[in-house]
Amino acid sequence: MRILIVGGGTGGTIVANNLARRLAGEIRHGGVRITMLSASDRHMYQPGLLYVAFGQMMPDELYRKQQSLLESSIELHIDPVEEFLLDQKRVKTAGGHTHEYDILVIATGSRIVPEEIPGLAEGGETFYSEAGAVKMFKALRAFQEGTVAVVVGVPHKCPIAPIEVTFALHDYFTSRGIRDKVEIKYHYPIGRIHTIENVAKWALPEFERMGIRYETLFNLKEVDAKKQIVYSEEGTETGYDLLVAIPPHRGMEVIERQSLGTGGWIPTDRRQLKMEGHDDVYVVGDTTNLPVSKTGSAAHFEAEVIAQNIASEVKIGAPVCEYDGKVYCFIETGYDSATYAMFNYENPPELKAPNKAMHWFKTSYNKMYWTSVRGLL
Amino acid sequence: MSQETTIDARNTFCPGPLMELITYMKQANVGDTLELLSTDAGTASDVPEWARKVGHEMLSSENRDGVWHLRIRKAK
């Protein structure tokens, strides 16, 4: 049995390690082989980028060598896939190699596409890449007074990020003693300040307490970087002195190029996590078109289901469990408090009051992630 | 040739039905019709409000067996 995992992010790495443990005996006796193809030899802890943007983490804290995170029985190649030949059960890589499989796991993730909004890349700061987060920190550091506008592209990874960055901005300028010289204005695509109703209900009085202005039904259309104005699809506009943007995302180019899914999102069965029409292909994390958050948390819980089912297919010839839509998101509510949202397909999140203990748990998790992605937590 | 696409946003809390609709609307061509399925009661008012503000055309809205079916045509 040849199991091929394409992508070495959170989802792909957890699938690989979980499988390697569940199938240790089969691998040892030569009946199973696990191969991973990754585009990078480094693995990034992406939630850490928010901390880099506020000078609370250094970029080098975000990385580990991908090989160091994998069980030794997993064969790793740093060689991204250029072509999926699903009918022939094989893929071709940028390095010119062909890998055949019996079961394929696609975990290629997503990418930011600020260029979809004219002027956004020139006019906005983002923290969705290492370079962007460092640049944003320097822009914040240089900022002395004026209006900071937070705007949100659709779709985007980590739906809680718009709220988190807004609270962090409030605490950052407060800590510098210039909050009274800075106006923070938050813009959100739908008719309330967060897509999760309970998060919106909780955050609204917090915004009012902190003096954060907001505008809803604001979808990015265009940024005029010279005039420092953002225009919305809804016909409104907002001026800024510093623009902080959650950029729109797409799936990876190889997925779009091969027409595996519109926008780069692969049509996926929401409970079995198999690619629609392909019984031998699983999809995990951001790569799916599932109506769940694009977060490491969703990828983690999906990965556990996929690994359990692939292992049971090997051992008894049938899958044994289903993904219930589970997501668990920390919500940093400033520099020293946090809460969380946990939900699935059936149950909405019920928010607890933010507290310091949850913030310290999140701070600890920033280190514990490396244990988690190894499949030990 | 305009297309009709169904978006199954039943039993989803994040990113939620309207955010799903906005995502698919960005991918659609002018003239395409999107049918949004939602079990969120707020969808019946949220979606028409957004479509009106942006300028898309609401074609129909009905509740069948607890599921909202909203059809919207991309107009711009």
Tab-separated table of N, CA and C in Angstrom, chain A residues 116 154-155 159 188-190 195-196 217 219 233-234 248 262-263 265 270 289 291-293 343-348, chain B residues 8-20 22-24 26-28 40 42 46 49-50 53-55 76:
chain	number	residue	atom	x	y	z
A	116	GLU	N	-5.604	40.551	-5.981
A	116	GLU	CA	-6.991	40.525	-6.475
A	116	GLU	C	-7.711	41.845	-6.203
A	154	VAL	N	-12.139	38.360	1.319
A	154	VAL	CA	-12.899	37.105	1.381
A	154	VAL	C	-12.509	36.228	0.205
A	155	PRO	N	-12.300	34.904	0.448
A	155	PRO	CA	-12.267	34.237	1.755
A	155	PRO	C	-10.907	34.470	2.408
A	159	PRO	N	-10.479	32.923	10.523
A	159	PRO	CA	-11.553	33.928	10.591
A	159	PRO	C	-11.536	34.767	11.860
A	188	TYR	N	-15.908	45.101	8.117
A	188	TYR	CA	-16.156	43.657	8.021
A	188	TYR	C	-17.144	43.362	6.882
A	189	PRO	N	-16.964	42.226	6.199
A	189	PRO	CA	-17.742	41.985	4.971
A	189	PRO	C	-19.241	41.757	5.172
A	190	ILE	N	-19.663	41.214	6.305
A	190	ILE	CA	-21.090	40.916	6.452
A	190	ILE	C	-21.728	41.904	7.439
A	195	THR	N	-18.397	36.866	11.800
A	195	THR	CA	-19.323	35.914	11.167
A	195	THR	C	-19.975	34.981	12.188
A	196	ILE	N	-19.258	34.638	13.280
A	196	ILE	CA	-19.864	33.817	14.336
A	196	ILE	C	-20.703	34.740	15.220
A	217	LEU	N	-20.811	45.294	6.381
A	217	LEU	CA	-21.126	45.213	4.947
A	217	LEU	C	-20.117	46.044	4.147
A	219	ASN	N	-17.059	45.166	1.721
A	219	ASN	CA	-16.237	44.217	0.966
A	219	ASN	C	-15.254	44.972	0.079
A	233	GLU	N	-17.259	47.315	-2.244
A	233	GLU	CA	-18.219	46.853	-3.255
A	233	GLU	C	-19.599	47.440	-2.989
A	234	GLU	N	-19.843	47.790	-1.743
A	234	GLU	CA	-21.167	48.291	-1.362
A	234	GLU	C	-21.319	49.785	-1.651
A	248	PRO	N	-7.399	38.571	0.807
A	248	PRO	CA	-8.166	37.411	0.302
A	248	PRO	C	-7.225	36.251	0.011
A	262	THR	N	-12.695	25.068	-8.154
A	262	THR	CA	-12.787	26.511	-8.394
A	262	THR	C	-12.146	27.270	-7.240
A	263	GLY	N	-11.340	28.263	-7.591
A	263	GLY	CA	-10.659	29.051	-6.569
A	263	GLY	C	-9.511	28.308	-5.910
A	265	TRP	N	-10.000	25.441	-4.381
A	265	TRP	CA	-10.596	24.674	-3.278
A	265	TRP	C	-11.208	23.395	-3.852
A	270	ARG	N	-18.075	16.402	3.189
A	270	ARG	CA	-17.862	17.093	4.463
A	270	ARG	C	-17.688	16.150	5.644
A	289	ASN	N	-13.068	22.526	0.041
A	289	ASN	CA	-14.075	23.586	-0.150
A	289	ASN	C	-15.125	23.515	0.958
A	291	PRO	N	-17.426	24.111	4.217
A	291	PRO	CA	-17.875	25.354	4.854
A	291	PRO	C	-17.440	25.420	6.308
A	292	VAL	N	-16.157	25.189	6.552
A	292	VAL	CA	-15.589	25.317	7.901
A	292	VAL	C	-14.385	26.261	7.826
A	293	SER	N	-13.969	26.745	8.993
A	293	SER	CA	-12.871	27.710	9.056
A	293	SER	C	-11.608	27.149	8.423
A	343	PHE	N	-16.658	24.618	18.154
A	343	PHE	CA	-17.940	24.342	17.527
A	343	PHE	C	-17.767	23.217	16.515
A	344	ASN	N	-18.914	22.703	16.048
A	344	ASN	CA	-18.890	21.716	14.967
A	344	ASN	C	-20.097	21.969	14.065
A	345	TYR	N	-20.416	21.012	13.197
A	345	TYR	CA	-21.506	21.246	12.251
A	345	TYR	C	-22.841	21.476	12.959
A	346	GLU	N	-23.004	20.906	14.125
A	346	GLU	CA	-24.308	20.939	14.787
A	346	GLU	C	-24.400	21.974	15.907
A	347	ASN	N	-23.289	22.283	16.541
A	347	ASN	CA	-23.326	23.103	17.758
A	347	ASN	C	-22.532	24.396	17.600
A	348	PRO	N	-23.193	25.533	17.783
A	348	PRO	CA	-22.478	26.807	17.677
A	348	PRO	C	-21.582	27.023	18.892
B	8	ASP	N	-23.835	24.681	-0.515
B	8	ASP	CA	-24.414	24.012	0.650
B	8	ASP	C	-23.785	24.563	1.930
B	9	ALA	N	-24.435	25.540	2.520
B	9	ALA	CA	-23.916	26.144	3.764
B	9	ALA	C	-24.813	25.771	4.945
B	10	ARG	N	-25.480	24.608	4.835
B	10	ARG	CA	-26.298	24.148	5.968
B	10	ARG	C	-25.405	23.736	7.132
B	11	ASN	N	-25.888	23.997	8.328
B	11	ASN	CA	-25.163	23.579	9.535
B	11	ASN	C	-23.707	24.023	9.517
B	12	THR	N	-23.511	25.307	9.330
B	12	THR	CA	-22.160	25.846	9.368
B	12	THR	C	-22.180	27.182	10.096
B	13	PHE	N	-21.201	27.370	10.960
B	13	PHE	CA	-21.162	28.585	11.783
B	13	PHE	C	-19.994	29.500	11.410
B	14	CYS	N	-18.971	28.952	10.832
B	14	CYS	CA	-17.814	29.756	10.465
B	14	CYS	C	-17.117	29.111	9.279
B	15	PRO	N	-17.027	29.756	8.125
B	15	PRO	CA	-17.271	31.184	7.916
B	15	PRO	C	-18.728	31.599	7.787
B	16	GLY	N	-19.672	30.690	7.707
B	16	GLY	CA	-21.072	31.069	7.705
B	16	GLY	C	-21.636	31.310	6.304
B	17	PRO	N	-22.973	31.251	6.192
B	17	PRO	CA	-23.618	31.271	4.872
B	17	PRO	C	-23.319	32.513	4.021
B	18	LEU	N	-23.421	33.706	4.612
B	18	LEU	CA	-23.200	34.899	3.778
B	18	LEU	C	-21.744	34.990	3.327
B	19	MET	N	-20.817	34.629	4.202
B	19	MET	CA	-19.402	34.651	3.816
B	19	MET	C	-19.152	33.624	2.700
B	20	GLU	N	-19.811	32.474	2.794
B	20	GLU	CA	-19.684	31.473	1.725
B	20	GLU	C	-20.224	32.047	0.414
B	22	ILE	N	-20.428	35.172	-0.526
B	22	ILE	CA	-19.515	36.191	-1.048
B	22	ILE	C	-18.325	35.529	-1.739
B	23	THR	N	-17.801	34.465	-1.139
B	23	THR	CA	-16.687	33.728	-1.752
B	23	THR	C	-17.056	33.218	-3.139
B	24	TYR	N	-18.204	32.543	-3.216
B	24	TYR	CA	-18.627	31.965	-4.500
B	24	TYR	C	-18.993	33.067	-5.499
B	26	LYS	N	-17.564	35.912	-5.837
B	26	LYS	CA	-16.323	36.423	-6.429
B	26	LYS	C	-15.841	35.514	-7.554
B	27	GLN	N	-16.129	34.217	-7.435
B	27	GLN	CA	-15.656	33.248	-8.428
B	27	GLN	C	-16.584	33.159	-9.634
B	28	ALA	N	-17.822	33.678	-9.485
B	28	ALA	CA	-18.833	33.533	-10.536
B	28	ALA	C	-18.671	34.600	-11.606
B	40	ASP	N	-29.387	28.706	8.871
B	40	ASP	CA	-29.259	29.855	9.769
B	40	ASP	C	-30.432	30.809	9.520
B	42	GLY	N	-30.933	33.813	10.304
B	42	GLY	CA	-30.577	35.171	9.917
B	42	GLY	C	-30.312	35.332	8.432
B	46	ASP	N	-30.196	38.646	6.048
B	46	ASP	CA	-28.816	39.094	5.797
B	46	ASP	C	-28.485	39.120	4.300
B	49	GLU	N	-30.220	41.876	2.160
B	49	GLU	CA	-29.656	43.189	2.507
B	49	GLU	C	-28.316	43.390	1.811
B	50	TRP	N	-27.456	42.345	1.853
B	50	TRP	CA	-26.153	42.448	1.205
B	50	TRP	C	-26.313	42.561	-0.316
B	53	LYS	N	-27.377	46.030	-1.326
B	53	LYS	CA	-26.320	47.042	-1.187
B	53	LYS	C	-25.275	46.938	-2.296
B	54	VAL	N	-24.934	45.699	-2.662
B	54	VAL	CA	-23.895	45.513	-3.681
B	54	VAL	C	-24.469	45.682	-5.091
B	55	GLY	N	-25.763	45.331	-5.229
B	55	GLY	CA	-26.387	45.475	-6.532
B	55	GLY	C	-26.618	44.174	-7.265
B	76	LYS	N	-23.047	42.283	-11.404
B	76	LYS	CA	-21.936	43.191	-11.731
B	76	LYS	C	-20.593	42.559	-11.395
